[in-house]
Tab-separated table of C-alpha atoms in Angstrom:
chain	number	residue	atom	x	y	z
A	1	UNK	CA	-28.924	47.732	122.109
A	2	UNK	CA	-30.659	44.419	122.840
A	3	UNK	CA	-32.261	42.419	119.385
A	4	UNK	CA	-36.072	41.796	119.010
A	5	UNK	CA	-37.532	38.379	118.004
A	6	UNK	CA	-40.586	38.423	116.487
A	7	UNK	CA	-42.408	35.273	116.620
A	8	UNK	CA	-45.124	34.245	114.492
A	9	UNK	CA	-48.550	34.196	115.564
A	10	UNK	CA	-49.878	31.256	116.795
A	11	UNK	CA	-52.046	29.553	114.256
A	12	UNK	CA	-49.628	30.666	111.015
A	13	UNK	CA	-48.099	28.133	109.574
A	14	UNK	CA	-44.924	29.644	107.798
A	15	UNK	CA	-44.300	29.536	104.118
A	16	UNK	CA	-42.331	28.043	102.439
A	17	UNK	CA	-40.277	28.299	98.873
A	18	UNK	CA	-42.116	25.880	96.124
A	19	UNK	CA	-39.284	24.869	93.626
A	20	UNK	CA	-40.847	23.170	90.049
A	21	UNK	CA	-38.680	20.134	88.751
A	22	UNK	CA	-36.788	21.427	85.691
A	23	UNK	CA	-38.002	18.761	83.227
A	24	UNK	CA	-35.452	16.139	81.585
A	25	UNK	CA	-35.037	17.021	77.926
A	26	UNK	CA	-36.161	14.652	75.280
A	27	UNK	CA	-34.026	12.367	73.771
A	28	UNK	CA	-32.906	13.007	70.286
A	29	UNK	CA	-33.521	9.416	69.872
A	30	UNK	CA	-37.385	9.993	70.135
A	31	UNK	CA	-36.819	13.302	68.817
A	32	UNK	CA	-36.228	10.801	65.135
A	33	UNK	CA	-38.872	8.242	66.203
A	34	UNK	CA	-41.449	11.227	66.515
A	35	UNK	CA	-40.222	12.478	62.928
A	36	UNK	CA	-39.806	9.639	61.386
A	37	UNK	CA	-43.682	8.102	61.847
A	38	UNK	CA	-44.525	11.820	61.057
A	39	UNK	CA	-43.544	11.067	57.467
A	40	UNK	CA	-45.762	8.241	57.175
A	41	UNK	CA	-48.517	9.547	59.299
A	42	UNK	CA	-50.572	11.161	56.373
A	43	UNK	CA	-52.143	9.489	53.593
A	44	UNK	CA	-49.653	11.358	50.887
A	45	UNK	CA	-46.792	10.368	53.009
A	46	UNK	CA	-47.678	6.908	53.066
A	47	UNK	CA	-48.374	6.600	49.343
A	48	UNK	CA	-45.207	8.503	48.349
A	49	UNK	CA	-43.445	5.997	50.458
A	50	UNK	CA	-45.075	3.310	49.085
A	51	UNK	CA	-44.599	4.166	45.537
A	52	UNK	CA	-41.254	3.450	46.132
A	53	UNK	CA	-41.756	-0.491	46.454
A	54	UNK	CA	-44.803	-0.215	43.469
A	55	UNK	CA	-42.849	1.663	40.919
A	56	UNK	CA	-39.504	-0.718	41.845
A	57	UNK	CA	-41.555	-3.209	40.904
A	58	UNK	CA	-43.255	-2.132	37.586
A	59	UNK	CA	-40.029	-0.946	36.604
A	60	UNK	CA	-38.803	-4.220	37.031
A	61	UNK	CA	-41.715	-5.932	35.664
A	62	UNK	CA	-41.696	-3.755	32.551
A	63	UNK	CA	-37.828	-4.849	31.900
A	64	UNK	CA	-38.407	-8.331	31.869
A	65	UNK	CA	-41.728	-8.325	29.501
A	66	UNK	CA	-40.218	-5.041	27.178
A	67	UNK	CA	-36.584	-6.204	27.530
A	68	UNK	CA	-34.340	-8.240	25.596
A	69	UNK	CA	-34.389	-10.899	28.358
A	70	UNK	CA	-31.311	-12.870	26.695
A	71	UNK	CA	-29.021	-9.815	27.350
A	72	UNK	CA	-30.620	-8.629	30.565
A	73	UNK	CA	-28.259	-7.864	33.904
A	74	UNK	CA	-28.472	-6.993	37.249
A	75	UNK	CA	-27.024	-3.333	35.667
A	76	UNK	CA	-30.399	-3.221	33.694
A	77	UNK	CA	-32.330	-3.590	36.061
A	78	UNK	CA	-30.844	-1.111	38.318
A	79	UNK	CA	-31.123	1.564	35.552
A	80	UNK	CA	-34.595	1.509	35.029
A	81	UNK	CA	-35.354	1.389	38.965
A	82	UNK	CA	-32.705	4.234	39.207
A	83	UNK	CA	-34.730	6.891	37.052
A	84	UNK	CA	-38.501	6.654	39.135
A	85	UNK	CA	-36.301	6.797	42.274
A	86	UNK	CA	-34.320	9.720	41.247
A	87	UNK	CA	-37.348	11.209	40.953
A	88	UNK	CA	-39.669	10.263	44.320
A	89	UNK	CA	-36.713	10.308	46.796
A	90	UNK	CA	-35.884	13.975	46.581
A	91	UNK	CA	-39.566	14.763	47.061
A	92	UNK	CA	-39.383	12.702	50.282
A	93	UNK	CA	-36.863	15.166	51.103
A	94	UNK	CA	-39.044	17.957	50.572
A	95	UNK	CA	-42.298	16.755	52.002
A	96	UNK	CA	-39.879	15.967	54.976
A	97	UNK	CA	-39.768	19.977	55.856
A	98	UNK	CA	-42.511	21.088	54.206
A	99	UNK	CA	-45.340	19.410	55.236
A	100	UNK	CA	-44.107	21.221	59.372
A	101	UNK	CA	-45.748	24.155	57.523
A	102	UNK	CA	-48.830	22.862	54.709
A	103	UNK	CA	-50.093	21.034	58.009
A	104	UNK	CA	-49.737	23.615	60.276
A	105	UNK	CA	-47.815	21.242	62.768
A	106	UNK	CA	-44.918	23.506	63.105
A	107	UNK	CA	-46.143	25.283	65.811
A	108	UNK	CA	-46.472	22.087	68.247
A	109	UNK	CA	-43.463	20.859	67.185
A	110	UNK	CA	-41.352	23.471	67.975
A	111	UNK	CA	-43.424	24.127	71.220
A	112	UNK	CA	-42.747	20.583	72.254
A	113	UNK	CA	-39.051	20.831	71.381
A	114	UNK	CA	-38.048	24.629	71.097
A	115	UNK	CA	-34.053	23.641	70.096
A	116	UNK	CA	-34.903	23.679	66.499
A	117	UNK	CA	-31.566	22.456	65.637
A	118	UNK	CA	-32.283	18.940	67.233
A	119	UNK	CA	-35.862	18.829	65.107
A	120	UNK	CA	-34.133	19.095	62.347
A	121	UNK	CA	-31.231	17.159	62.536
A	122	UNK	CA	-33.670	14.472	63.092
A	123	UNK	CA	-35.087	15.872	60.066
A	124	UNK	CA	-31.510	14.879	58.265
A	125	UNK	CA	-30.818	11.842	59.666
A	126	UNK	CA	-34.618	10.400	58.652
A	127	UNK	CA	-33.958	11.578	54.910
A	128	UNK	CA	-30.629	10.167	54.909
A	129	UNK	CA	-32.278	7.014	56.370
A	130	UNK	CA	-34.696	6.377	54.251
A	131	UNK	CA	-32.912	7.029	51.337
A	132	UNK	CA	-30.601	4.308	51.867
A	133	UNK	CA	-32.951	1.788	53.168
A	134	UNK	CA	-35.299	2.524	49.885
A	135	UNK	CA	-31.918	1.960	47.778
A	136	UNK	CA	-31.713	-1.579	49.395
A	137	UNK	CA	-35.002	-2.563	48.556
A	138	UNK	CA	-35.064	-1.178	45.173
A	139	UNK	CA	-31.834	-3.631	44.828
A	140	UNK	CA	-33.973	-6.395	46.328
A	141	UNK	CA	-36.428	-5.747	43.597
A	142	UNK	CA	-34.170	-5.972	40.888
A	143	UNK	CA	-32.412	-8.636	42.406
A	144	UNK	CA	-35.449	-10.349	42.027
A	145	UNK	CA	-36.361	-9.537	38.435
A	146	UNK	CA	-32.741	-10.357	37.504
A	147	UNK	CA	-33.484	-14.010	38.947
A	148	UNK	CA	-36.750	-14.355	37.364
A	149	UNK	CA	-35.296	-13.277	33.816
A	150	UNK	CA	-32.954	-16.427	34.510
A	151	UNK	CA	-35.649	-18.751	35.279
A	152	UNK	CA	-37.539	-17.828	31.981
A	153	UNK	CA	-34.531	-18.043	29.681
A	154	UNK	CA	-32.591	-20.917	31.275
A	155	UNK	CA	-29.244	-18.213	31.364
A	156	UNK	CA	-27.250	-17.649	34.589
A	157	UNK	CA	-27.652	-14.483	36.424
A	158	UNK	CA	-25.328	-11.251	35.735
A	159	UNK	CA	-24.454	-9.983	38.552
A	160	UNK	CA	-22.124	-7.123	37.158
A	161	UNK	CA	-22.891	-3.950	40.370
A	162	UNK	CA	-20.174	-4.097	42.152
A	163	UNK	CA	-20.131	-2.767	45.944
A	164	UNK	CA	-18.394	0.207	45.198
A	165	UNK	CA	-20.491	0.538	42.483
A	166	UNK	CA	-23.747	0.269	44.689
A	167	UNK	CA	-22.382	2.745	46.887
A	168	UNK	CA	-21.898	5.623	44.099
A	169	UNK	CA	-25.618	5.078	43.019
A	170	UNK	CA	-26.434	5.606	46.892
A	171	UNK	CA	-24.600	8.682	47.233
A	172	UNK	CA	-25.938	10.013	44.544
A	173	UNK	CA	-29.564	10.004	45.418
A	174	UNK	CA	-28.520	11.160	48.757
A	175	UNK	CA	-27.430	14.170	47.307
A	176	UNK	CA	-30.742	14.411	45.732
A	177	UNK	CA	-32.815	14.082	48.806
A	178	UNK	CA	-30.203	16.545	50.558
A	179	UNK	CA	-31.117	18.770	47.697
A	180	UNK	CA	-34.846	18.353	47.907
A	181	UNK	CA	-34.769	18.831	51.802
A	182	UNK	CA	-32.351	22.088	51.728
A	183	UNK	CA	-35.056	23.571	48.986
A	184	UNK	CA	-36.820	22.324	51.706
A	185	UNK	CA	-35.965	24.664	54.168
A	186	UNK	CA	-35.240	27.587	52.001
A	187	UNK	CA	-38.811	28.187	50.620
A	188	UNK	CA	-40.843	25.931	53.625
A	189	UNK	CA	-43.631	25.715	51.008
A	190	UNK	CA	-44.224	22.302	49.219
A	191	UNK	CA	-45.010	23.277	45.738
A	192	UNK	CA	-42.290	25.834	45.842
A	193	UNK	CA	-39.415	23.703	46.707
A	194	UNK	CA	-41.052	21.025	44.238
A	195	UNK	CA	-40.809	23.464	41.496
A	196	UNK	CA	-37.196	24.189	42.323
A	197	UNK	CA	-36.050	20.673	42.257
A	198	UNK	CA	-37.493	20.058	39.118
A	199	UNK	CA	-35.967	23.538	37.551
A	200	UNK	CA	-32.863	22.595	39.389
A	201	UNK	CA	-32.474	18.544	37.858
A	202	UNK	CA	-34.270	19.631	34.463
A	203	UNK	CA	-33.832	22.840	33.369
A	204	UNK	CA	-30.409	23.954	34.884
A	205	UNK	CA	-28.619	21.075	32.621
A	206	UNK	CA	-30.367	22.256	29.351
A	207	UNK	CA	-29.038	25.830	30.277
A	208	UNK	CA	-25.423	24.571	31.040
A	209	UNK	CA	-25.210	22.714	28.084
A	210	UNK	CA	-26.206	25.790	25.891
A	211	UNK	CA	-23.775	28.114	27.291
A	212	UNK	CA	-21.057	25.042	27.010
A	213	UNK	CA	-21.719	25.214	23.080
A	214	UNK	CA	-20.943	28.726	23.406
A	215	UNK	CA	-18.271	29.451	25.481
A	216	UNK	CA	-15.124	27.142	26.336
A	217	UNK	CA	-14.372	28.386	29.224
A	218	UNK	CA	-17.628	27.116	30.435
A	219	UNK	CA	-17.289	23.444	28.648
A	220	UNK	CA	-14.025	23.166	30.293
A	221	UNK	CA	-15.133	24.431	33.830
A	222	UNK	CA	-18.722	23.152	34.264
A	223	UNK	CA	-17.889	20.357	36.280
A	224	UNK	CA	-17.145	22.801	39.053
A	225	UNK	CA	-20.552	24.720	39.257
A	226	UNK	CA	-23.116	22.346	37.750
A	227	UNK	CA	-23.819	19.757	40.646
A	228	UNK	CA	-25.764	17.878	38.005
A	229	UNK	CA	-23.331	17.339	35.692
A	230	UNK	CA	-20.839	15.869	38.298
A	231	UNK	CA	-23.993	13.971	40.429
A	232	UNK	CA	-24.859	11.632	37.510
A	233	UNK	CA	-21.678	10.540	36.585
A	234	UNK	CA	-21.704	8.403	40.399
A	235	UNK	CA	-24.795	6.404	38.550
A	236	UNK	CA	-21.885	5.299	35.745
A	237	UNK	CA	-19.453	4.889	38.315
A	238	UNK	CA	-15.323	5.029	37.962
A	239	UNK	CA	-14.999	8.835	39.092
A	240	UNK	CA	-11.722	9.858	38.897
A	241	UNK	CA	-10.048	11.877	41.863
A	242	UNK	CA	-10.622	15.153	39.769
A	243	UNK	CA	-14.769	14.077	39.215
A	244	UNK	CA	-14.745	13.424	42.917
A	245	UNK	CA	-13.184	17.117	43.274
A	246	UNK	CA	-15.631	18.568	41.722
A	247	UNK	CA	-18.609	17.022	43.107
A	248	UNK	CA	-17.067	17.790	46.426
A	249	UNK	CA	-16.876	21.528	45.183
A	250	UNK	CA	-20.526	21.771	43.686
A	251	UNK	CA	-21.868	19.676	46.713
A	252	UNK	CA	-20.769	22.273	48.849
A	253	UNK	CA	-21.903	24.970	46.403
A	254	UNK	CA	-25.526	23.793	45.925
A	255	UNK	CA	-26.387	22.034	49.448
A	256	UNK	CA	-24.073	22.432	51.799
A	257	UNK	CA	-23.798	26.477	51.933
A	258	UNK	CA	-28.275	26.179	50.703
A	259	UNK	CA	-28.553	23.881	53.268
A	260	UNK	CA	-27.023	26.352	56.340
A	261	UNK	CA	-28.605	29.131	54.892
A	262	UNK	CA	-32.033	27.536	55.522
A	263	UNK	CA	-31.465	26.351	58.767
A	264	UNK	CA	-30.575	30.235	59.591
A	265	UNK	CA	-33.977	31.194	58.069
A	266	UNK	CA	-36.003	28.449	60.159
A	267	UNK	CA	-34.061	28.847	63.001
A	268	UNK	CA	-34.834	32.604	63.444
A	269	UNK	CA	-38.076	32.439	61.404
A	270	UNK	CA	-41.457	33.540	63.338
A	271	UNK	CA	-43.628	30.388	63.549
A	272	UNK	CA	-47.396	31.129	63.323
């Protein structure tokens, strides 16, 4: 048996394979930038972040002119920046995920980087940014109020937040925003997870505090299913290792176990 080579007409230039470079994935680092100026991009981004520096500083403003200014602290003033902020930051938090879907930019997004998980982890690590950055300048703020109330009354300064103390009142509007975002995620609609907060900070505690007038057991066991009642007592400070057990517990009750659940739902949700 002899073999047969066939060889290609003359003329015919012989194909070849064309291969298509596999392109690099993007880095999580732009991943955040990309999120991160998406937050400010729109005109009720901007102002929401804004209105953290302008009500700072009426807060502020209001303490010194309505306040007793020869008994004013440092502690003062961070109350009465504390209770606007509890207020904006977790709706930073839900604007964060929600606005993917009242804008319609959802689709692109997750076109442009289809592992979801990285998107929002970027999503995370913004909110948690911002929340602590907006912390710091509300101190500034009130830093700066508590210096001006010296200057008018001729009194030295009280500076009586301690580091520790600082930290607490972090944390705990942290685990608002973490709240706000997991709503977030679970109902992807703005006015819906708005809603829920509000029920969730407002409502909720009125509820618990009936059925604690009521029933004992529930007085005596609150602290380990109301995430409220355990969340605000980081704005007093001096937790005790049981307080810091139960925030622990409802943390994990009412945003950690939320929070995976509406990851699941965006992760395998249908994105029109």
């Amino acid at each position: 048996m002899t073999a047969t080579t066939i060889d290609a007409a003359p003329g015919v230039v012989p194909t070849t394979e064309r291969t298509r470079p596999v392109p690099a994935r993007t880095p999580f680092s732009r991943v955040q930038r990309v999120e991160l100026r998406k937050m400010f991009d729109t005109r009720s981004g901007f102002w929401l972040m804004a209105s953290i520096v302008i009500t700072s500083v009426i807060a502020t403003t209001l303490t010194v002119i309505l306040g007793d200014r020869d008994t004013l602290d440092f502690e003062d003033f961070a109350a009465s920046i504390g209770s606007p902020m509890s207020i904006i930051l977790p709706i930073i938090g839900v604007l964060a995920v929600t606005s993917e879907w009242s804008q319609r930019t959802a689709l692109t997004t997750f076109t442009l980087v289809p592992q979801r998980r990285r998107v929002l982890a970027a999503k995370v690590v913004n909110t948690l940014l911002i929340g602590a950055v907006s912390m710091l300048v509300a101190l500034g703020v009130g830093a700066l109020g508590n210096l001006v109330t010296s200057l008018i009354t001729g009194n030295d300064p009280i500076w009586n937040i301690s580091v520790a103390t600082f930290a607490q009142i972090v944390l705990a509007n942290e685990l608002g925003m973490l709240l706000g975002l997991t709503l977030g995620l679970l109902f992807r609609n703005s006015p819906a997870a708005i809603v829920g907060y509000f029920v969730a900070i407002l409502v909720l505690p009125g509820l618990s505090g009936a059925l604690a007038s009521v029933q004992e057991w529930w007085a005596d066991n609150a602290g380990w299913f109301d995430l409220n009642e355990t969340r605000f007592l980081l704005f007093d400070g001096g937790l005790t290792g049981h307080d810091w057990a139960q925030l622990g517990v409802t943390s994990v009750l009412w945003i950690v176990l939320p929070l995976l659940i509406g990851t699941r739902l965006v992760l395998r949700s249908e994105v029109k």
